[in-house]
Short mmCIF file of C-alpha atoms in Angstrom, two decimals:
data_model
loop_
_atom_site.label_atom_id
_atom_site.label_comp_id
_atom_site.label_asym_id
_atom_site.label_seq_id
_atom_site.Cartn_x
_atom_site.Cartn_y
_atom_site.Cartn_z
CA UNK A 1 14.17 4.34 -20.46
CA UNK A 2 10.77 3.88 -18.09
CA UNK A 3 8.03 1.85 -18.93
CA UNK A 4 5.15 0.60 -18.02
CA UNK A 5 3.88 -1.90 -15.28
CA UNK A 6 3.06 -4.90 -17.80
CA UNK A 7 3.39 -7.94 -15.14
CA UNK A 8 3.77 -9.34 -11.93
CA UNK A 9 7.41 -8.81 -12.03
CA UNK A 10 7.01 -5.52 -12.09
CA UNK A 11 4.73 -5.28 -9.36
CA UNK A 12 6.89 -7.09 -7.14
CA UNK A 13 9.56 -4.44 -8.41
CA UNK A 14 6.78 -1.37 -7.48
CA UNK A 15 6.01 -3.41 -4.23
CA UNK A 16 9.91 -4.05 -2.76
CA UNK A 17 11.10 -0.77 -3.62
CA UNK A 18 8.13 1.24 -1.61
CA UNK A 19 8.64 -0.68 1.06
CA UNK A 20 12.85 0.15 1.05
CA UNK A 21 11.23 3.63 1.78
CA UNK A 22 7.97 3.24 3.54
CA UNK A 23 9.70 1.00 6.58
CA UNK A 24 12.61 3.40 7.30
CA UNK A 25 9.94 6.35 6.97
CA UNK A 26 9.84 8.69 9.84
CA UNK A 27 5.97 8.61 9.68
CA UNK A 28 4.59 5.92 8.83
CA UNK A 29 8.01 2.75 9.06
CA UNK A 30 6.80 2.10 13.12
CA UNK A 31 3.68 0.07 11.49
CA UNK A 32 6.01 -2.00 9.79
CA UNK A 33 8.79 -2.48 12.43
CA UNK A 34 7.21 -1.59 16.35
CA UNK A 35 3.57 -2.01 15.39
CA UNK A 36 3.60 -4.96 13.76
CA UNK A 37 7.22 -6.88 12.77
CA UNK A 38 6.56 -7.01 8.83
CA UNK A 39 7.96 -9.90 7.59
CA UNK A 40 8.89 -9.06 3.91
CA UNK A 41 9.48 -12.60 2.54
CA UNK A 42 5.81 -12.93 3.76
CA UNK A 43 4.21 -9.94 3.24
CA UNK A 44 5.38 -9.25 -0.64
CA UNK A 45 4.20 -12.15 -2.36
CA UNK A 46 0.57 -11.39 -0.50
CA UNK A 47 0.72 -7.42 -1.40
CA UNK A 48 1.90 -8.07 -4.85
CA UNK A 49 -1.30 -10.21 -5.15
CA UNK A 50 -2.94 -7.16 -3.92
CA UNK A 51 -1.99 -5.28 -6.58
CA UNK A 52 -1.75 -7.32 -9.29
CA UNK A 53 -5.57 -8.02 -9.05
CA UNK A 54 -6.11 -4.18 -8.47
CA UNK A 55 -3.77 -3.18 -11.71
CA UNK A 56 -3.80 -6.25 -13.90
CA UNK A 57 -6.63 -7.72 -13.25
CA UNK A 58 -5.49 -11.04 -12.23
CA UNK A 59 -7.42 -12.03 -9.89
CA UNK A 60 -4.90 -13.30 -7.20
CA UNK A 61 -5.76 -11.83 -4.14
CA UNK A 62 -7.75 -12.80 -1.03
CA UNK A 63 -8.34 -11.08 1.76
CA UNK A 64 -9.18 -7.70 3.56
CA UNK A 65 -7.26 -5.17 3.46
CA UNK A 66 -10.00 -3.51 5.86
CA UNK A 67 -9.40 -5.88 8.57
CA UNK A 68 -5.40 -6.10 8.36
CA UNK A 69 -5.47 -1.87 8.49
CA UNK A 70 -8.09 -1.94 11.58
CA UNK A 71 -6.06 -4.50 13.67
CA UNK A 72 -2.63 -2.02 13.24
CA UNK A 73 -5.58 0.80 14.11
CA UNK A 74 -6.33 -1.30 17.54
CA UNK A 75 -3.04 -1.65 18.13
CA UNK A 76 -1.56 2.05 17.30
CA UNK A 77 -4.00 4.37 15.70
CA UNK A 78 -3.53 5.81 12.60
CA UNK A 79 -4.44 9.37 11.63
CA UNK A 80 -4.66 10.98 8.01
CA UNK A 81 -1.01 11.85 7.67
CA UNK A 82 0.00 8.57 8.06
CA UNK A 83 -2.32 7.69 5.01
CA UNK A 84 -0.80 10.98 3.15
CA UNK A 85 2.63 10.14 3.58
CA UNK A 86 1.88 6.51 2.63
CA UNK A 87 0.61 8.03 -1.04
CA UNK A 88 3.45 10.52 -1.37
CA UNK A 89 5.65 7.53 -0.75
CA UNK A 90 3.56 5.11 -3.00
CA UNK A 91 3.53 7.92 -5.59
CA UNK A 92 6.80 8.70 -5.34
CA UNK A 93 7.91 4.56 -6.29
CA UNK A 94 5.17 4.58 -9.11
CA UNK A 95 6.86 7.64 -10.59
CA UNK A 96 10.45 6.44 -10.20
CA UNK A 97 10.08 3.19 -11.92
CA UNK A 98 7.36 3.38 -14.36
CA UNK A 99 5.69 5.60 -16.63
CA UNK A 100 2.15 4.78 -18.71
CA UNK A 101 -1.36 4.70 -18.42
CA UNK A 102 -1.21 1.51 -16.33
CA UNK A 103 1.57 3.58 -13.69
CA UNK A 104 -1.30 5.92 -13.40
CA UNK A 105 -4.30 3.45 -12.50
CA UNK A 106 -1.68 2.69 -9.53
CA UNK A 107 -1.45 6.10 -8.44
CA UNK A 108 -4.97 6.76 -8.67
CA UNK A 109 -5.92 3.34 -7.17
CA UNK A 110 -3.41 3.88 -4.16
CA UNK A 111 -5.14 7.63 -3.40
CA UNK A 112 -8.31 5.69 -3.73
CA UNK A 113 -7.31 2.63 -1.03
CA UNK A 114 -5.76 5.01 0.58
CA UNK A 115 -8.84 7.38 1.63
CA UNK A 116 -10.67 4.33 1.84
CA UNK A 117 -9.41 2.88 4.49
CA UNK A 118 -8.73 6.15 6.12
CA UNK A 119 -11.75 7.21 6.47
CA UNK A 120 -13.20 3.43 7.27
CA UNK A 121 -11.28 4.02 9.96
CA UNK A 122 -12.22 7.14 11.32
CA UNK A 123 -15.92 6.72 10.62
CA UNK A 124 -15.41 3.79 13.17
CA UNK A 125 -14.01 6.15 15.53
CA UNK A 126 -16.99 8.20 15.68
CA UNK A 127 -19.57 7.73 19.26
#
């Protein structure tokens, strides 16, 4: 039976499963392997902190997601299709693993985060 996201362990499962899809993905995988070689042992706790803060309102994350994506964008420009694929994989992963109010919020916030970062990066590219 699929349940809702309720704790840190659920968020870690979501993040780990998402990256198992994202890393080999033809559209966005290169950001994790070629542009910046992501060490999942280091990245998963940090990204889990981010989502724990976003979804469970436990303020364990400190950092700047925008700064990280700005650095990536400077190495390899991010396009709207990259963010669309990220959202697709994120939503697919949430739906495979969880159902309930927090799972719905995870999908909404995923859309919101992707849209916000994409828009801010695009604004920075304007003359």
